[in-house]
Coordinates of C-alpha atoms and ligand atoms in Angstrom, one line a residue:
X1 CA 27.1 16.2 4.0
X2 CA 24.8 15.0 6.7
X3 CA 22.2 12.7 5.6
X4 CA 18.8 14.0 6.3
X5 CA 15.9 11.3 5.6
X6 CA 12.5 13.1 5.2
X7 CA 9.1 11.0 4.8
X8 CA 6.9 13.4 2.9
X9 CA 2.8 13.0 2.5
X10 CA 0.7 15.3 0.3
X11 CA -3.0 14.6 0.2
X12 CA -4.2 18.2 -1.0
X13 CA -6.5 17.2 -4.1
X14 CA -7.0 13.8 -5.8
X15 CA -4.0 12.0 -5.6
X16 CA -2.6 10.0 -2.6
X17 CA 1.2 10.6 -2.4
X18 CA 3.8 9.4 -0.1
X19 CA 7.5 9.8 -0.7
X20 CA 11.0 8.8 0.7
X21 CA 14.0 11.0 0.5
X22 CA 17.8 11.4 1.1
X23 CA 18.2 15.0 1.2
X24 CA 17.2 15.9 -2.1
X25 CA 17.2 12.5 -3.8
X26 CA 13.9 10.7 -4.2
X27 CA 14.4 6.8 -2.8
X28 CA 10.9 6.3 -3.3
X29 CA 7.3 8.5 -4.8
X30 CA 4.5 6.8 -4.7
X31 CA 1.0 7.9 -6.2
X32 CA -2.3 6.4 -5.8
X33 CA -4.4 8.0 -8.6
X34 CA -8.3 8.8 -7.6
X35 CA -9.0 9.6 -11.2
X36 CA -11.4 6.4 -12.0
X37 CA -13.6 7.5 -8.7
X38 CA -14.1 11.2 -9.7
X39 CA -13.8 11.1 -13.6
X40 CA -17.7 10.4 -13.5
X41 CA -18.6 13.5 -11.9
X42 CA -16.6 16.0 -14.1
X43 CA -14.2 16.9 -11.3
X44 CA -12.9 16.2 -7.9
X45 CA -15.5 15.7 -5.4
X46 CA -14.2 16.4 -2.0
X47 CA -15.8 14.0 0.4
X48 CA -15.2 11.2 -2.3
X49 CA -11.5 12.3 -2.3
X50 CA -11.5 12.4 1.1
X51 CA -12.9 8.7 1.7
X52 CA -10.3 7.4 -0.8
X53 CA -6.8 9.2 0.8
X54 CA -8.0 7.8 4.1
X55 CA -8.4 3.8 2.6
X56 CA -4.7 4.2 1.1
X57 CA -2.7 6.5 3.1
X58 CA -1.5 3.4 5.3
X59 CA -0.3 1.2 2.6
X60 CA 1.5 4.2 0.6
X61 CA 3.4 5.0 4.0
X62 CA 4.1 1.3 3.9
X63 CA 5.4 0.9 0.0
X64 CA 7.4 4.2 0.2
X65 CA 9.3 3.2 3.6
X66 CA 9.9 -0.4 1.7
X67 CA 10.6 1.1 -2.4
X68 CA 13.1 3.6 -0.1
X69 CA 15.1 0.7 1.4
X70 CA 15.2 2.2 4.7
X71 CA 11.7 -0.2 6.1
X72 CA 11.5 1.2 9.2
X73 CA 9.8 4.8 9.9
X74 CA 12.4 4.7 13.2
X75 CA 15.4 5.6 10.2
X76 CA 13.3 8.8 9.1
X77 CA 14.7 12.0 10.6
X78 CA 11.7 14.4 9.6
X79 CA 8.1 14.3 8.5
X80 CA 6.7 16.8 6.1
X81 CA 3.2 17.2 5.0
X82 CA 1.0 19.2 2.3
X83 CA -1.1 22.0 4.7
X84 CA -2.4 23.4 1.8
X85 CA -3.5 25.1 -0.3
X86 CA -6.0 22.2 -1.4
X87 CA -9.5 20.8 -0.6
X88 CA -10.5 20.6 3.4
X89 CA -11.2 17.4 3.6
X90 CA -8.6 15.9 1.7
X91 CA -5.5 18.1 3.1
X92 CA -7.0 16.5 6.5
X93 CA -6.5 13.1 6.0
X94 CA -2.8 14.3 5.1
X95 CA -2.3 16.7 7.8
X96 CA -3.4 14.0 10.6
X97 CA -1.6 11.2 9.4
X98 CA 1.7 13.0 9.8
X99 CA 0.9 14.0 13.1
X100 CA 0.1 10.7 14.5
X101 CA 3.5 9.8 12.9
X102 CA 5.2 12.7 14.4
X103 CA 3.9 12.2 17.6
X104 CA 4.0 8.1 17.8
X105 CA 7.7 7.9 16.4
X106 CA 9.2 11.4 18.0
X107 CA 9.9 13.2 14.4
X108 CA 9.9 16.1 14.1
X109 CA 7.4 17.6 11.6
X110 CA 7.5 20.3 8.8
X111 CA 4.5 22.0 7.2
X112 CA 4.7 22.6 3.8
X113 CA 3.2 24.8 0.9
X114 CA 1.7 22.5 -2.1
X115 CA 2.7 25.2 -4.3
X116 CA 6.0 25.7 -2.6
X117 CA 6.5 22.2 -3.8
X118 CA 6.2 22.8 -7.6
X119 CA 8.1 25.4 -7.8
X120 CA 11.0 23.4 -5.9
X121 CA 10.3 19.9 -8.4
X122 CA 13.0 20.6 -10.9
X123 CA 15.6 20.9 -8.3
X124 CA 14.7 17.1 -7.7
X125 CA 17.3 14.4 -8.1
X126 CA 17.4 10.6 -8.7
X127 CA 18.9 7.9 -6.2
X128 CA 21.9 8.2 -7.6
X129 CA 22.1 12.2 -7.7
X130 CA 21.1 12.8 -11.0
X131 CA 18.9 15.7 -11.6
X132 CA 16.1 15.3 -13.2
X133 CA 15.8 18.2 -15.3
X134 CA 19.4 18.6 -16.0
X135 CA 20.2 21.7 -14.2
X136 CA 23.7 21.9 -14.7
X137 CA 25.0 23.0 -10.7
X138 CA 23.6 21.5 -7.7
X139 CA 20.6 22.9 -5.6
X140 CA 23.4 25.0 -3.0
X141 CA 24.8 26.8 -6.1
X142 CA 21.3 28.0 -7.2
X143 CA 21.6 31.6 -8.4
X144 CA 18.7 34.0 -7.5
X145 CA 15.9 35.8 -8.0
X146 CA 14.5 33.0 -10.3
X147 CA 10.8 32.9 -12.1
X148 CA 8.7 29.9 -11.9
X149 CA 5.3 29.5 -13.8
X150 CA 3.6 27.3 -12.1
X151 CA 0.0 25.5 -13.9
X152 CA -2.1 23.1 -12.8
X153 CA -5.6 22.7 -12.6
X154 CA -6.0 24.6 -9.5
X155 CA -2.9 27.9 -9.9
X156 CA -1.8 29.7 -12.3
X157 CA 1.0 31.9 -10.6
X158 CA 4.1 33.7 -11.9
X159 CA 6.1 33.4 -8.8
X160 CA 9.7 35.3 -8.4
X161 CA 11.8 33.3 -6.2
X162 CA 14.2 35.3 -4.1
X163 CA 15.4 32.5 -2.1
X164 CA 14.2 29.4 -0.8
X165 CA 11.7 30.1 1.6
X166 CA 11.5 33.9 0.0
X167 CA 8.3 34.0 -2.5
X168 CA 6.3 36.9 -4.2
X169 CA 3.5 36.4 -6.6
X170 CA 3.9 39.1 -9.4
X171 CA 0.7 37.2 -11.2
X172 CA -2.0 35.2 -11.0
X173 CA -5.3 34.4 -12.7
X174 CA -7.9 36.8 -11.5
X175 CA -10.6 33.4 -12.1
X176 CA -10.1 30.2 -13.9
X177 CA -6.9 28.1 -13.8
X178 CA -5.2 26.8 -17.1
X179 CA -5.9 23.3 -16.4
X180 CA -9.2 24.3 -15.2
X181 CA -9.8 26.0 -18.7
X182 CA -8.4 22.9 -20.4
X183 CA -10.9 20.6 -18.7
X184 CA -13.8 23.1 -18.5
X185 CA -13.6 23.5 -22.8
X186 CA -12.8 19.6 -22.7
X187 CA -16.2 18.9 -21.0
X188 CA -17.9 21.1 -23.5
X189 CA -15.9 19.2 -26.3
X190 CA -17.5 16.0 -24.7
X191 CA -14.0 14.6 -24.4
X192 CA -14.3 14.2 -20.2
X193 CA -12.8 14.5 -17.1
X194 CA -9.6 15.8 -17.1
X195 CA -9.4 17.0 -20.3
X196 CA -5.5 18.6 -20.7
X197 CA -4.1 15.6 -22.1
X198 CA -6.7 14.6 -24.1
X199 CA -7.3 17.8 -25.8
X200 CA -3.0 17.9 -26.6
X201 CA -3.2 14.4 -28.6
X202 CA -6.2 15.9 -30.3
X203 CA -4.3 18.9 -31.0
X204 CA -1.1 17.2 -32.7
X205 CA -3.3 16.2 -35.5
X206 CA -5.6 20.4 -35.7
X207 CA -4.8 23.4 -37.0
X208 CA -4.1 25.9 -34.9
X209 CA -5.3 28.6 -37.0
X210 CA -8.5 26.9 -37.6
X211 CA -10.4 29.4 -35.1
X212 CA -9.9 32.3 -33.7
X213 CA -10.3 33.0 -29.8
X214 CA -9.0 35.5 -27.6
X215 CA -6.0 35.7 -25.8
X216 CA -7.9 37.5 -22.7
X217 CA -5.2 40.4 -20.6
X218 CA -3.0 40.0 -23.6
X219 CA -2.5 43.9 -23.8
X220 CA -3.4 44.6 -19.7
X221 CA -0.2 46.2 -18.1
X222 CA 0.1 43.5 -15.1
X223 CA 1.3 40.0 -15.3
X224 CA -1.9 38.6 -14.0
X225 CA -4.2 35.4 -16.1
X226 CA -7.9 35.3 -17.3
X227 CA -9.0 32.4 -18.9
X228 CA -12.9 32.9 -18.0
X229 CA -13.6 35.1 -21.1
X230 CA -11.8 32.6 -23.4
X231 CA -14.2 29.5 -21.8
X232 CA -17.2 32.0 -22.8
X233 CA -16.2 32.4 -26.6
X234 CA -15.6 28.9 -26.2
X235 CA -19.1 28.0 -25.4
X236 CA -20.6 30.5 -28.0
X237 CA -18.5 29.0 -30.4
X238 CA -19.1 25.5 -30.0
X239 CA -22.8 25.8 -29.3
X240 CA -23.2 27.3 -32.8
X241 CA -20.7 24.8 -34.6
X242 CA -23.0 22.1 -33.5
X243 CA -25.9 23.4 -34.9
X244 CA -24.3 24.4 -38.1
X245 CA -22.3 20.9 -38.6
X246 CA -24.6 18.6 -36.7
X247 CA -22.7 16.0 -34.3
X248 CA -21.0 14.0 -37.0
X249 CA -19.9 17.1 -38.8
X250 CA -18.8 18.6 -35.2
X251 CA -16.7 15.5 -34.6
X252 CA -14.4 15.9 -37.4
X253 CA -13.5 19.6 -36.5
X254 CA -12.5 18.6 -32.7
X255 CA -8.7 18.3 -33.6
X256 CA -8.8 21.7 -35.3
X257 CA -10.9 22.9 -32.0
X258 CA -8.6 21.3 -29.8
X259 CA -5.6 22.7 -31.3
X260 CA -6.7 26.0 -31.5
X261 CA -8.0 26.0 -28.1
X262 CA -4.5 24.6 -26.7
X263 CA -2.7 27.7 -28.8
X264 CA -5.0 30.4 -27.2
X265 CA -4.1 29.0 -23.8
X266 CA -0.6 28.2 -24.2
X267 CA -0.1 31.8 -25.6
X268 CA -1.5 33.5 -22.3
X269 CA 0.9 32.0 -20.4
X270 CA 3.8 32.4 -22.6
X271 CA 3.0 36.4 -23.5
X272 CA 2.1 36.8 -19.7
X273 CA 6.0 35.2 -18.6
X274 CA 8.1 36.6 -21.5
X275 CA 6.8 40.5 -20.3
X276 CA 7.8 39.4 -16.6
X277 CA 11.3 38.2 -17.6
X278 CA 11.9 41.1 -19.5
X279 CA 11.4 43.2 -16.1
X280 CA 12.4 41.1 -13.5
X281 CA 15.2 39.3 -15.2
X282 CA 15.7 36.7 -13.2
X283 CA 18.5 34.1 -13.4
X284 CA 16.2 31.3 -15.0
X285 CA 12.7 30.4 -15.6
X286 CA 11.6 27.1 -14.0
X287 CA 8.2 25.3 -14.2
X288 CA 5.4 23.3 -11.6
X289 CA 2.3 21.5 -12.0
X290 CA 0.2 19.3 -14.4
X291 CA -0.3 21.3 -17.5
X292 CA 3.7 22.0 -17.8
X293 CA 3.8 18.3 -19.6
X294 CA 2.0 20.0 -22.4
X295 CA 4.4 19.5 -25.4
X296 CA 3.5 22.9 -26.9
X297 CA 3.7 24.6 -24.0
X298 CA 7.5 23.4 -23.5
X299 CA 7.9 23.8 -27.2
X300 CA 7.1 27.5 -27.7
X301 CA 8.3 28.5 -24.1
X302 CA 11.5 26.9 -25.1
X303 CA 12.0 28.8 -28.6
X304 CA 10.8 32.5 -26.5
X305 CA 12.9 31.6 -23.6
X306 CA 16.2 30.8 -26.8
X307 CA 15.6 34.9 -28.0
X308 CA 16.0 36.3 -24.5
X309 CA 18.8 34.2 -23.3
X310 CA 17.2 32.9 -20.3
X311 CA 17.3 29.1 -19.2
X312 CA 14.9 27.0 -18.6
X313 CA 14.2 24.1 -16.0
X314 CA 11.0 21.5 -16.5
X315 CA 10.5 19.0 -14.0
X316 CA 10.6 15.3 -15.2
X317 CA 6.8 14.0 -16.0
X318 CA 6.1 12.3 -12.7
X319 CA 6.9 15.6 -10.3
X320 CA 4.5 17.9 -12.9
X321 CA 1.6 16.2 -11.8
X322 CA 0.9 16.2 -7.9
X323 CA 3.3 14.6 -5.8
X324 CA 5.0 13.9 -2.4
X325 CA 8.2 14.1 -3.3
X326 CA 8.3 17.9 -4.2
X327 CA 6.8 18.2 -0.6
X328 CA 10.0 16.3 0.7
X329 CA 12.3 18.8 -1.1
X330 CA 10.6 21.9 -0.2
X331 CA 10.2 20.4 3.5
X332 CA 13.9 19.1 3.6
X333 CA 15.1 22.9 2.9
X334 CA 12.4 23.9 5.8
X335 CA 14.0 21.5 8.1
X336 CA 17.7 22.8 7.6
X337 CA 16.2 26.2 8.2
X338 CA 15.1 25.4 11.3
X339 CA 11.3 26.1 10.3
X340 CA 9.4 22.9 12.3
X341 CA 6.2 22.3 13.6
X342 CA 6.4 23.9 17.5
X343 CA 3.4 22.6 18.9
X344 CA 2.7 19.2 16.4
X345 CA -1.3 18.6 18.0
X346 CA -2.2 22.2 16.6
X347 CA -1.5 22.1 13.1
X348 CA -4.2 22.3 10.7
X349 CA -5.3 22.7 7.2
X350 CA -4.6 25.7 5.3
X351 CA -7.4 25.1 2.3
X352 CA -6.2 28.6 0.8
X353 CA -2.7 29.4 2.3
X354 CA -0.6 31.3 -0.6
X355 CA 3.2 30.6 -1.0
X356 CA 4.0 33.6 0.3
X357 CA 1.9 33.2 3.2
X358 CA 4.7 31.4 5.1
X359 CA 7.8 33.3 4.0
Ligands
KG4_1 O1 -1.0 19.6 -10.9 P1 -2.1 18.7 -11.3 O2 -1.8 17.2 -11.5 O3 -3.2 18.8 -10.2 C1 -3.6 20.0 -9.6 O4 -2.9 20.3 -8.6 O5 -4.5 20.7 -10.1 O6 -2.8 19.3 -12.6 C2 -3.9 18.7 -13.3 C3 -4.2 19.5 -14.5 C4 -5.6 19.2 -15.1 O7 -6.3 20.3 -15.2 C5 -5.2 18.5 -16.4 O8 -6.2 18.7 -17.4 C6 -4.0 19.3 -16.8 O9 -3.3 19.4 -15.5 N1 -3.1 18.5 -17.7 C7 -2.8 19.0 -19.0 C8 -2.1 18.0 -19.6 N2 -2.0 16.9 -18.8 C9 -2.7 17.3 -17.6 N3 -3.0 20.2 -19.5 C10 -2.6 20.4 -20.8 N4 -1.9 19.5 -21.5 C11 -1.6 18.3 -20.9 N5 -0.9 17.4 -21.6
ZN2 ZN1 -0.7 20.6 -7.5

């Protein structure tokens, strides 16, 4: 097979990513985290974000073309880059960048979907071919439709994949994101900014039972998410444990909260994808985004998935949480499909484009 190098740059939210691949093996993903710079302000602020892609974008283009082996950018045969969906001024820094690469160097460039990218991460393979997720036949063999739940703390999407390239959304959350809920009842838990992970080691030690909160569009008909009504009871909740335990008494319930919190969510999503598989039936479930390195998550999805017969594909840690090199898969496919950039000086940000807005 022909070896296609793609140089792949996603700048859509807080994380500056730039990756090297050879076809679909990662030679090199690097992340430059903004967490420290917005963890202050309880969530990503975009001219911050902005500021910081534009100071590290240079030397991320420069460690991934090194970490790849390849050094020079004259070796790369296509440029792909995150057009959205994501903040304005932080998919700009992204978008430009790989134009002026395009352009200076004659590569041709691909635009791609964020969310296109993690639903492609678990077809993802090491330097040496090895799949990450332990898919057991190679990316060409792939069997459709498949389903692919994709979380973070911006989507929550149930996604049938027809082919690659071919999306439909069957749901989505009508108002707050998982992770979004995660850091929103985090910040009213006092535990900061983002909150997912801390509110999981938390939750190890709880009691999942210890209070009840709803599991909102549990009955509803449709396949879509609400996690708005469960920040609300939230809120209720806490504001009158606090008055009733005090803040030392509050402190010791927080694994208990935490726990039962994480439980409400994680139950959404699985009741919400086990009703879609059962209609759609698709050939396997696979999952995207930062909250799919929840352990419970992967846990109980793992033991519903077991009853209906239906594998299911994680991708490794690193391509959960935003990345470049699930931009270089998605935008390697693209490029064998023939689906470039025509006119490179006219591409621009998509702050909301949907995946199956460029079907
Ligand atoms: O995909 P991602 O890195 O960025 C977005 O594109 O949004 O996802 C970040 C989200 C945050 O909301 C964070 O709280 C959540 O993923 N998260 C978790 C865990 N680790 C990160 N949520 C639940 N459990 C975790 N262990
Ligand atoms: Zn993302």
């Amino acid at each position: 097979m022909k070896k296609i190098y793609t140089l792949a740059i996603d700048t859509s939210c807080d994380d500056t990513s730039v990756a090297v691949l050879c076809n679909d093996r990662v030679l090199a993903n690097i992340v430059s985290s903004q967490i420290d710079i917005h963890k202050g302000w309880g969530g990503v602020v975009p001219n911050l974000a902005k500021r910081a892609h534009q100071e590290m974008i240079d030397s991320c283009v420069d460690l991934a073309l090194k970490r790849s082996g390849l050094k020079d950018i004259k070796k790369i045969n296509v440029i792909a880059v995150t057009y959205g969906p994501g903040l304005a001024p932080a998919l700009e820094v992204g978008v430009s960048k790989a134009q002026e690469l395009a352009l200076k160097n004659n590569i041709p460039l691909v635009a791609v979907n964020h969310m296109e990218g993690h639903a492609l991460s678990v077809f993802l393979k090491n330097k040496v071919g090895k799949n990450y997720a332990k898919l057991p036949s190679d990316i060409n063999k792939t069997k459709f439709p498949l389903l692919a739940l994709l979380v973070s703390g911006g989507h929550t999407e149930l996604v049938l994949v027809e082919d690659f390239g071919k999306y439909k959304i069957i749901g989505q959350t009508l108002d707050d994101a998982a992770g979004e809920a995660f850091d929103k009842i985090g910040r009213m838990l006092g535990l900061g900014y983002p909150a997912g992970a801390v509110i999981a080691r938390f939750a190890e030690k709880g009691n999942r039972n210890a209070y009840k909160l709803p599991r909102p569009m549990e009955h509803s008909k449709n396949y879509d998410f609400s996690f708005s009504g469960l920040k609300t009871a939230c809120l209720y909740q806490t504001n009158d444990l606090k008055k009733e335990l005090g803040e030392k008494g509050f402190a010791k319930i927080i694994p208990d909260y935490c726990a039962s919190v994480e439980e409400a969510i994680v139950d959404s999503l699985i009741g919400k994808t086990v009703k879609a598989i059962k209609e759609y039936k698709p050939k396997m479930l696979v999952l995207g985004g930062g909250v799919v390195v929840n352990k419970r998550l992967r846990a109980k999805l793992r033991k519903a998935l077991k009853a209906l017969n239906i594998p299911i594909y994680f991708p490794d840690k690193q391509f959960c949480q935003d990345n470049a090199a699930m931009i270089g898969l998605a935008g390697y496919l693209k490029f064998l499909r023939g689906e470039i950039v025509k006119d490179i000086p006219l591409l621009q940000r998509k702050p909301s484009l949907g995946i199956e807005d460029d079907n």
